Backbone as numpy.savetxt, mean C-alpha at the origin, in Angstrom:
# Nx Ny Nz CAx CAy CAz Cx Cy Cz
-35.44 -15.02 -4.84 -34.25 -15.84 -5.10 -34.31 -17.10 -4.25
-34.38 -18.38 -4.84 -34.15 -19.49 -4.32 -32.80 -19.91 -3.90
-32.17 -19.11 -2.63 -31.28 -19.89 -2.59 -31.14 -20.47 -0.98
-30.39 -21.00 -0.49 -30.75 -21.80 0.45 -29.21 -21.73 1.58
-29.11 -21.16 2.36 -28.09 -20.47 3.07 -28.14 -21.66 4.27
-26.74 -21.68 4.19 -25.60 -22.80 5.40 -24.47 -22.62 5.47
-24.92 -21.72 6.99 -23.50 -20.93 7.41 -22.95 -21.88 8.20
-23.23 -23.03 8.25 -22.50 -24.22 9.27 -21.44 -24.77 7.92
-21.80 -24.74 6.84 -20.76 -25.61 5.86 -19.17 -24.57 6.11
-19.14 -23.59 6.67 -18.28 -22.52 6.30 -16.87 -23.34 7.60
-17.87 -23.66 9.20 -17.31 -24.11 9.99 -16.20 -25.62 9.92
-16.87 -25.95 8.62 -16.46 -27.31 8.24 -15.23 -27.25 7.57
-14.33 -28.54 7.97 -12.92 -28.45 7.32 -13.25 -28.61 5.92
-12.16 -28.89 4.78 -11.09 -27.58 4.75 -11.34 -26.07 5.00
-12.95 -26.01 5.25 -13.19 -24.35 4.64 -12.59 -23.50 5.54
-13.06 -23.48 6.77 -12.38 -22.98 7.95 -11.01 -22.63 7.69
-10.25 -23.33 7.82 -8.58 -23.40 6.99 -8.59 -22.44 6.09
-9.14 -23.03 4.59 -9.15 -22.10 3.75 -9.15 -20.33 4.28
-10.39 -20.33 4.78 -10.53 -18.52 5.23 -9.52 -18.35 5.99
-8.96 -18.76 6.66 -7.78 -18.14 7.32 -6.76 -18.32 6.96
-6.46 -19.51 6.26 -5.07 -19.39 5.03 -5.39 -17.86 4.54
-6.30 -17.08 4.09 -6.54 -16.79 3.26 -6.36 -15.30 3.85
-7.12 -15.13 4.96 -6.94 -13.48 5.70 -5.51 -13.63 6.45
-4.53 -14.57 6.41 -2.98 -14.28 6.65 -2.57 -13.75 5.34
-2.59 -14.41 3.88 -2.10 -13.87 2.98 -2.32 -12.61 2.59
-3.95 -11.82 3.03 -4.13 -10.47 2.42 -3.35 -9.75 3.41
-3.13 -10.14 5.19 -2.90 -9.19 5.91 -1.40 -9.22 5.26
-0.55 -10.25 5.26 0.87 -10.23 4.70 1.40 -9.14 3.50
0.32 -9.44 2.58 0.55 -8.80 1.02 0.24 -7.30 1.66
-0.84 -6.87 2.44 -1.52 -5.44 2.69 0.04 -4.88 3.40
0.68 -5.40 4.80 1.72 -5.42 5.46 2.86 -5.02 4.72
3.30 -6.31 3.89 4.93 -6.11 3.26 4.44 -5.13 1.88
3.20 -4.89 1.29 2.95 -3.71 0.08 3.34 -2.49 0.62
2.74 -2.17 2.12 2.81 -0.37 2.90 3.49 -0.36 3.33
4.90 -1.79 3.67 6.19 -1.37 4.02 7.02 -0.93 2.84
7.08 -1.26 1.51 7.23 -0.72 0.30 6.91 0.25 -0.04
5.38 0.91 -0.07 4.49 1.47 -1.00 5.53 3.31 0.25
5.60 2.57 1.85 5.90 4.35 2.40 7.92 4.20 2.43
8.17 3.14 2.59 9.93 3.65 2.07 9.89 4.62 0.89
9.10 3.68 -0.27 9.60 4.58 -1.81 9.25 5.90 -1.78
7.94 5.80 -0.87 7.14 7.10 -1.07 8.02 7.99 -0.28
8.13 7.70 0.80 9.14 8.69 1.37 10.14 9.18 0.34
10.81 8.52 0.20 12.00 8.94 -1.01 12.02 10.02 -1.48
10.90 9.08 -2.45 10.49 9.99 -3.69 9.87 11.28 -3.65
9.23 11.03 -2.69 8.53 12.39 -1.87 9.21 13.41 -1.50
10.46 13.05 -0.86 11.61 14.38 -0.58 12.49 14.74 -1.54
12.42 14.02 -2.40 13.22 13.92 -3.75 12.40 15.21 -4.79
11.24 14.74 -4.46 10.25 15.22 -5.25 10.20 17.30 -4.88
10.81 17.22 -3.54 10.57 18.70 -3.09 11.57 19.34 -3.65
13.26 18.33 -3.47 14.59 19.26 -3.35 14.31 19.97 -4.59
14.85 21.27 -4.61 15.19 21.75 -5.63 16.19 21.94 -6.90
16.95 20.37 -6.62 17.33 19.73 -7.74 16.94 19.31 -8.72
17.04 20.08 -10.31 15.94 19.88 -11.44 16.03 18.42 -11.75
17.08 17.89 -11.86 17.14 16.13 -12.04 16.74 15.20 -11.38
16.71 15.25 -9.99 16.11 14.72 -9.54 14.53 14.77 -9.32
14.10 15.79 -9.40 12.89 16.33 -9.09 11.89 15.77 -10.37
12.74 15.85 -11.60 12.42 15.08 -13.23 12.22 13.23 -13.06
13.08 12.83 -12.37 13.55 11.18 -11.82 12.27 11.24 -11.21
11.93 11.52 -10.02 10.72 11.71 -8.73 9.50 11.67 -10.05
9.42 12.79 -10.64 8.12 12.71 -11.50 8.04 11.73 -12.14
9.38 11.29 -13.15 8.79 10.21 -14.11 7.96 8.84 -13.29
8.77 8.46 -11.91 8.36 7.32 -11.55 6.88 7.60 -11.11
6.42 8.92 -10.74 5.11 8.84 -10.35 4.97 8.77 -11.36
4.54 9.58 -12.42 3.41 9.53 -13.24 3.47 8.19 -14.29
4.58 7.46 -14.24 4.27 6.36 -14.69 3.31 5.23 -13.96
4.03 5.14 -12.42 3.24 4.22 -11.86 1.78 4.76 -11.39
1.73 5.72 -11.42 0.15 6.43 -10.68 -0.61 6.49 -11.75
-0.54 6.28 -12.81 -1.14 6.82 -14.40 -1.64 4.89 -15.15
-0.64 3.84 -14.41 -1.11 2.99 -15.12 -1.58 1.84 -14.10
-2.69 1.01 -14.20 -3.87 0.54 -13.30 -2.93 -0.58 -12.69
-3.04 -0.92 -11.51 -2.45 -1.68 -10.97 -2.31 -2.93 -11.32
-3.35 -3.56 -12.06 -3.70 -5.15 -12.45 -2.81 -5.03 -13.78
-2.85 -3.84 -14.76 -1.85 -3.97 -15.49 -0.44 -4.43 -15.08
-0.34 -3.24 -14.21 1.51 -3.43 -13.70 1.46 -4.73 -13.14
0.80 -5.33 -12.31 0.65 -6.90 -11.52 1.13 -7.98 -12.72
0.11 -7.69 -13.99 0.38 -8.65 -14.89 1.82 -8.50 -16.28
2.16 -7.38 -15.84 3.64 -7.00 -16.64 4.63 -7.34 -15.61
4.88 -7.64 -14.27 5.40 -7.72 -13.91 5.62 -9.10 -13.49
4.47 -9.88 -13.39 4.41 -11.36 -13.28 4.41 -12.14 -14.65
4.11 -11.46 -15.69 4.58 -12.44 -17.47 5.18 -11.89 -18.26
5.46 -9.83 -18.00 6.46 -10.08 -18.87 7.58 -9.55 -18.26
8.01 -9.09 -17.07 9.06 -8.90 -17.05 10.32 -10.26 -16.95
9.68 -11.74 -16.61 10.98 -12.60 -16.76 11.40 -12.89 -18.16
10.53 -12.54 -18.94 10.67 -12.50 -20.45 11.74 -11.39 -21.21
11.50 -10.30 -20.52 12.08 -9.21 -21.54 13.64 -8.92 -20.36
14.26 -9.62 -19.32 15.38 -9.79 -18.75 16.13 -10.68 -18.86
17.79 -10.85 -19.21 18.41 -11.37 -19.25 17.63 -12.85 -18.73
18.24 -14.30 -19.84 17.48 -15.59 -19.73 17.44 -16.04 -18.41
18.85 -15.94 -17.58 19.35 -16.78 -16.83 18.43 -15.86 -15.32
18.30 -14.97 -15.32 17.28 -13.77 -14.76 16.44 -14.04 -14.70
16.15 -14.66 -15.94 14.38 -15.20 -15.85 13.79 -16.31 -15.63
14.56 -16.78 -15.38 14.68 -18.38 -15.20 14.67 -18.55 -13.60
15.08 -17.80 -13.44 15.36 -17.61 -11.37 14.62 -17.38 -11.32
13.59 -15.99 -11.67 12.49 -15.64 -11.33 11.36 -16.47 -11.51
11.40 -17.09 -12.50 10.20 -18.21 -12.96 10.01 -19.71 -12.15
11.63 -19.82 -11.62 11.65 -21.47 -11.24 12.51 -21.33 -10.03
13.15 -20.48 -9.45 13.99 -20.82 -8.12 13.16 -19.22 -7.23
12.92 -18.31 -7.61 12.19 -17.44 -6.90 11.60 -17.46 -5.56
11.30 -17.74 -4.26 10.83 -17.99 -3.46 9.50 -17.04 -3.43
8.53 -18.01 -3.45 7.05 -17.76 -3.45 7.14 -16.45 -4.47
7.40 -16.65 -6.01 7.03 -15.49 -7.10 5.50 -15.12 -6.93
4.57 -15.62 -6.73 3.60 -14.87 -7.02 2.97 -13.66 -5.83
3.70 -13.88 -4.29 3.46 -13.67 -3.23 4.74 -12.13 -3.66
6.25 -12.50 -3.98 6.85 -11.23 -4.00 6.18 -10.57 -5.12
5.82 -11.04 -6.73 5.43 -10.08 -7.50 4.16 -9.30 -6.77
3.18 -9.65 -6.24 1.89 -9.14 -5.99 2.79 -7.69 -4.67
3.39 -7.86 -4.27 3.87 -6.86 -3.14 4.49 -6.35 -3.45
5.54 -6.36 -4.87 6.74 -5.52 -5.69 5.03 -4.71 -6.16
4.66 -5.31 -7.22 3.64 -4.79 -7.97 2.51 -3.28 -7.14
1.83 -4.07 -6.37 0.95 -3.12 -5.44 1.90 -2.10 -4.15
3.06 -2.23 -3.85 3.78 -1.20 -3.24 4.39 -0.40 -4.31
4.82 -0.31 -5.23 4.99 0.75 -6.05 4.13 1.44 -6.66
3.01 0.47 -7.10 2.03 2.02 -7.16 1.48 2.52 -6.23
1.16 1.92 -5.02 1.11 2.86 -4.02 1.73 3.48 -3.45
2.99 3.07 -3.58 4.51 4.29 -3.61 4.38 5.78 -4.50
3.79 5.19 -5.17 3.42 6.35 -6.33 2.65 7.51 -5.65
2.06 7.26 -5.33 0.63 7.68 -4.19 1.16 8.35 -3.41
1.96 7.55 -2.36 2.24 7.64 -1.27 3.32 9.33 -1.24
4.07 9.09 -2.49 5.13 9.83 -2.69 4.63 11.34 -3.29
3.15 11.32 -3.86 2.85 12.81 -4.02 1.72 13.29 -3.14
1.38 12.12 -1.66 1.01 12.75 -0.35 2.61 13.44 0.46
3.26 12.89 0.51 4.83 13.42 0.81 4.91 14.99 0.59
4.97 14.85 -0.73 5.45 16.37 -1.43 4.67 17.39 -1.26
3.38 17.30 -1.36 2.12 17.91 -1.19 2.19 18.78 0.65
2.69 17.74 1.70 2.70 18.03 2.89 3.85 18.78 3.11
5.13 18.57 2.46 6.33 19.28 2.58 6.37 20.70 2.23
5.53 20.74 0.23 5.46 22.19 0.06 3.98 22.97 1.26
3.16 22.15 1.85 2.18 22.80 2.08 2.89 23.90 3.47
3.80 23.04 4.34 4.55 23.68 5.47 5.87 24.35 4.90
6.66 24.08 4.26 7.93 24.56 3.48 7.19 26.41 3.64
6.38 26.91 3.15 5.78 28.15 2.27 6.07 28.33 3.54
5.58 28.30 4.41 5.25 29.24 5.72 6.74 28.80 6.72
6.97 27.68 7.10 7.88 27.58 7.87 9.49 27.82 7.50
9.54 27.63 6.26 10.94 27.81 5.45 11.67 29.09 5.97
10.61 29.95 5.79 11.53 31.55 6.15 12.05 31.71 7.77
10.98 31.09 8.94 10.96 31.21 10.05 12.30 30.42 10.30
12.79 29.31 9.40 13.22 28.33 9.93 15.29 29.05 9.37
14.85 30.08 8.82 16.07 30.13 7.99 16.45 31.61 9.13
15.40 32.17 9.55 15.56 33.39 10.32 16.51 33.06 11.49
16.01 31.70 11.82 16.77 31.44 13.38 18.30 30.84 13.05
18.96 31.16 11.85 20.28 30.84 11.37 20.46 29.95 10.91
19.17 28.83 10.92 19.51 27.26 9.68 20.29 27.68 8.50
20.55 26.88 7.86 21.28 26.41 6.50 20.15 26.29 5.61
19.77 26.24 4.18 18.49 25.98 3.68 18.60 24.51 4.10
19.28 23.70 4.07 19.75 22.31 3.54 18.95 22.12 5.17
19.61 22.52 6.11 19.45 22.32 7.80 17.77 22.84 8.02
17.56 23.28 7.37 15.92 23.84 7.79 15.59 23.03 6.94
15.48 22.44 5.53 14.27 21.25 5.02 14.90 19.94 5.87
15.51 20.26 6.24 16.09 18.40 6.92 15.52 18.80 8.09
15.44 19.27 8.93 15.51 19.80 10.56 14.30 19.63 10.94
13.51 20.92 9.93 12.01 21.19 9.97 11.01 21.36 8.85
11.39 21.22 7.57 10.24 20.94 6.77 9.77 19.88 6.97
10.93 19.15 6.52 10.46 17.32 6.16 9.45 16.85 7.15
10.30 17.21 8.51 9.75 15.94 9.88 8.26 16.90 10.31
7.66 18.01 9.70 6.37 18.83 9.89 5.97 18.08 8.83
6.06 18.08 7.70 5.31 17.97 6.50 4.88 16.53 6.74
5.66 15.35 7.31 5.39 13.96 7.10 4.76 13.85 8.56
4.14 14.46 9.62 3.36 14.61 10.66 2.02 15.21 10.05
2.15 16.43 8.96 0.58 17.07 8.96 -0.06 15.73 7.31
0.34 14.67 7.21 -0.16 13.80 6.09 -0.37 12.67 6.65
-0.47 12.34 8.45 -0.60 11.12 8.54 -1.68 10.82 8.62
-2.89 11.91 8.69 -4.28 11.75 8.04 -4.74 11.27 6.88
-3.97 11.73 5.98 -4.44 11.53 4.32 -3.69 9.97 4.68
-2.46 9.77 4.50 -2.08 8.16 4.74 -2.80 7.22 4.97
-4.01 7.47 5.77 -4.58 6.52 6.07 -5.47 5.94 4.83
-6.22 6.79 4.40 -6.67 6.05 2.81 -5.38 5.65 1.82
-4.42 5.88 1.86 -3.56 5.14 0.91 -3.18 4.29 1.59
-3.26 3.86 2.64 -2.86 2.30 3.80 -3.89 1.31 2.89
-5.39 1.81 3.43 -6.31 1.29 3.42 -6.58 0.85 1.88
-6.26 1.66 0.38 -6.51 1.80 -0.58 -5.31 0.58 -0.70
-4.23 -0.02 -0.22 -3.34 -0.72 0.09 -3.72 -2.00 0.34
-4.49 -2.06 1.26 -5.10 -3.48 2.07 -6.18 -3.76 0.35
-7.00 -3.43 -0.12 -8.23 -3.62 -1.06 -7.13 -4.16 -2.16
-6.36 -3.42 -2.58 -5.66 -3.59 -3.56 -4.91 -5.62 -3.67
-4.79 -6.00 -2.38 -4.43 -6.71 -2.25 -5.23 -7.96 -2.83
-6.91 -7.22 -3.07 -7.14 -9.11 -3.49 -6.78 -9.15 -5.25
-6.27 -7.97 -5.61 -5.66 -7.95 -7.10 -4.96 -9.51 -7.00
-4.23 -10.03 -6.62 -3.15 -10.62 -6.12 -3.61 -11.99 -6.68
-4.72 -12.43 -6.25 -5.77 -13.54 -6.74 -5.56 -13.91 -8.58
-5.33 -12.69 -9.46 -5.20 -12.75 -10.47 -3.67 -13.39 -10.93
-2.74 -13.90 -10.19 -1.78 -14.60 -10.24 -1.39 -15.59 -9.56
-2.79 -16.59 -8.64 -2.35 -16.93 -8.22 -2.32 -17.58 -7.02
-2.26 -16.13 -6.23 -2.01 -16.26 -4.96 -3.50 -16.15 -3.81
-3.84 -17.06 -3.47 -4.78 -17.54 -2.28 -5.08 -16.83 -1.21
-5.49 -15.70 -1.51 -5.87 -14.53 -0.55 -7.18 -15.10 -0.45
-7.85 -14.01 0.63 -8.88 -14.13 1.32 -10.24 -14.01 0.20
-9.98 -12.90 -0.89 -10.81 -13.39 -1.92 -10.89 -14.58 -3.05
-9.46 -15.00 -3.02 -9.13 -16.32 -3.73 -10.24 -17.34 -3.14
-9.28 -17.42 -1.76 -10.51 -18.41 -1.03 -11.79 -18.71 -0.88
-12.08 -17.31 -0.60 -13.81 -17.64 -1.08 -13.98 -17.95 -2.22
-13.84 -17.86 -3.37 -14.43 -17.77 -4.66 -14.10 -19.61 -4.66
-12.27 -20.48 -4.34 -12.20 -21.47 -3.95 -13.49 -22.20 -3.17
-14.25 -21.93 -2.25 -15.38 -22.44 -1.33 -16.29 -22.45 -2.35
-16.56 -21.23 -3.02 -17.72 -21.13 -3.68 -17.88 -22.41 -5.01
-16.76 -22.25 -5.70 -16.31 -23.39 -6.60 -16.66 -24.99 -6.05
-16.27 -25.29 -4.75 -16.58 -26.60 -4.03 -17.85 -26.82 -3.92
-18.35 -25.69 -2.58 -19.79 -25.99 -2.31 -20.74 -24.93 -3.04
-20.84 -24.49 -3.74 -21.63 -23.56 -3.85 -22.50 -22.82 -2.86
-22.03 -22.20 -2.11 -22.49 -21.54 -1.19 -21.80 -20.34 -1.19
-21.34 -19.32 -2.38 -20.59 -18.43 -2.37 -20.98 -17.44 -1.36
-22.19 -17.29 -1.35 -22.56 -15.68 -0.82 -22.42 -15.72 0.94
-22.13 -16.62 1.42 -22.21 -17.00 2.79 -20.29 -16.94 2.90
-19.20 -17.51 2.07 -17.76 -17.32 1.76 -17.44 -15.52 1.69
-18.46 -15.01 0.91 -17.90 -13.77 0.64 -18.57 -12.88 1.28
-19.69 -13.10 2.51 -19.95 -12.11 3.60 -19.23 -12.75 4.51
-18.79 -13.87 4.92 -17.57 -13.71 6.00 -16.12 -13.19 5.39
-15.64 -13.26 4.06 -14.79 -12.26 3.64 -14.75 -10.79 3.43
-15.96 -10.25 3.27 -16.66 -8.72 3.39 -16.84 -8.21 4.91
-16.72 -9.12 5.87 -16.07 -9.17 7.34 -14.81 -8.94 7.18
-14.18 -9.85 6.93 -13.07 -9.96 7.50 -11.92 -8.29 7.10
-12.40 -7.79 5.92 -11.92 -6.92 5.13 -12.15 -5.74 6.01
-13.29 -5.63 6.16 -13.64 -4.76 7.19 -13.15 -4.34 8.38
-12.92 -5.85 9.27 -12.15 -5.80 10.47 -10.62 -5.24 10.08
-9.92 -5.72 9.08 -8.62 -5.25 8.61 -8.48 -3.93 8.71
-9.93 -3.16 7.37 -9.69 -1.55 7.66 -9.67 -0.93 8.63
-10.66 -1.03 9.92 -10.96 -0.74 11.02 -9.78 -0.91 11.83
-9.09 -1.92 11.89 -7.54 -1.89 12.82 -6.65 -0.86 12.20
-6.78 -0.55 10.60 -5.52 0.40 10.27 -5.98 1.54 10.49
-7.59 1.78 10.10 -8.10 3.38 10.62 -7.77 3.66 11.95
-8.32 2.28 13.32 -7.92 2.75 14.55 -5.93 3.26 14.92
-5.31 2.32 14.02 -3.74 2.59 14.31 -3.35 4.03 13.89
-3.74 4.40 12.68 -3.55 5.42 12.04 -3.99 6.96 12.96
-5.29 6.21 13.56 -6.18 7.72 14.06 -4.80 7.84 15.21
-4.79 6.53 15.85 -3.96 6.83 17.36 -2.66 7.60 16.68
-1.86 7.47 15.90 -0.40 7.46 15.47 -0.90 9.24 15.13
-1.90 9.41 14.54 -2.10 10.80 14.16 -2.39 11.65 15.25
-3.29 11.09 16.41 -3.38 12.06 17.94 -1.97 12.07 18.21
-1.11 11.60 18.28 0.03 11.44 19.07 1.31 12.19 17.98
1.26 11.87 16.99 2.46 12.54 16.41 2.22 13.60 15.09
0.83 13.21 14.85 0.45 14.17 13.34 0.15 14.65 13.47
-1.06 15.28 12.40 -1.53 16.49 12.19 -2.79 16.89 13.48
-2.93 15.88 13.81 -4.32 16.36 14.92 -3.12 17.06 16.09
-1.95 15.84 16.38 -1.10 16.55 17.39 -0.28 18.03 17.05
-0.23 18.54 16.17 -0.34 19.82 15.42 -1.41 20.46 15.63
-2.41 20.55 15.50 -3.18 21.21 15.78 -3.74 21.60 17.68
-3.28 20.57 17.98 -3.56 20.63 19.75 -2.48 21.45 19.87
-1.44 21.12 19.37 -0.10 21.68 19.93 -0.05 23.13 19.83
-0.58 24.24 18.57 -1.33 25.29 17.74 -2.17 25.88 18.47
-3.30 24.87 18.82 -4.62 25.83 19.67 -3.94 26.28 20.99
């Protein structure tokens, strides 16, 4: 392959700029998506356990809608057609007074389906401790209501902060979807450099960095948050 590599053009303005315009917007979108993607999930997740048949029906539909259909779909129904198929004056806000639409759709969009996610790691951890701790927890005179509030929930959402970490991370990737509307993420940008100077492959191994460094800070946060309050601290606590 003839190609001819200059990793000094990368140092050069605008590009410089560019890449870091660019790894603020993914960390932002990755950030405000998993502040979304674990509220809903939470929710839905305890929603998903009670043994209320209606709600428990509500909890399912929203997963298996959002977990069942590909994210770039929902990204692009939610950025062309939902100002379309809502009241005019609705859509008109959203289209022309919205503050930064393509920045909130990409983080509405990618936190709900990872809400989706997020919300049948929830349930999964609740029934996995519920089976065993439920009875112990009802022996010592709880209420059912007082034992899943007391001690299912706050066990079940400690032994999943392992698994969490790939739906964080599956969170951060998801983010250069975002590019497809728009918005000037860190893969936008490169592909932007590449378009100027042609020097793509030198743009998108310092972005194949930078992605990297991202996962590596949420794996290290995650591992610490899990010695200290999850499932590893469960298990020390056990042995």
């Amino acid at each position: 392959m003839n190609y001819r590599w200059n990793w000094s053009i990368l140092l050069q303005e605008p590009y410089t700029e560019w890449l870091w315009s660019g790894l603020q917007w993914t960390v932002a979108i990755s950030l405000v998506s998993w502040a979304i993607a674990l509220s809903v999930g939470l929710v839905v997740g305890v929603v998903r356990s009670l043994p209320s048949g209606i709600l428990r029906v509500i909890a399912g539909v929203y997963i298996d809608v959002f977990r069942n259909i590909p994210p770039l779909v929902q990204l692009f129904l939610w950025y062309f057609v939902l100002p379309e198929i809502v009241p005019e004056t609705i859509g008109l806000w959203i289209k022309r007074d919205l503050p930064y639409p393509e920045f909130v759709t990409a983080v509405v969009a990618i936190g709900l389906f990872a809400g989706s996610r997020v919300a049948e790691q929830v349930r999964a951890g609740i029934e996995a401790v519920g089976n065993h701790l439920m009875p112990a927890a009802l022996a010592t005179g709880l209420r059912p209501l007082q034992a899943f509030r007391l001690v299912v929930v706050p066990l079940g959402l400690r032994a999943i902060v392992g698994p969490l970490t790939s739906e964080f991370l599956v969170t951060v990737k998801l983010s250069s979807l975002s590019l497809t509307i728009g918005v000037l993420e860190l893969t936008a940008q490169s592909r932007h450099i590449e378009n100027y100077t042609f020097q793509g492959l030198e743009a998108f191994t310092v972005a194949t960095i930078g992605y990297l460094v991202i996962g590596l800070c949420v794996t290290g946060l995650m591992r610490l948050i899990d010695d200290r309050v999850g499932g590893a601290a469960l298990r020390r606590a056990g042995s």
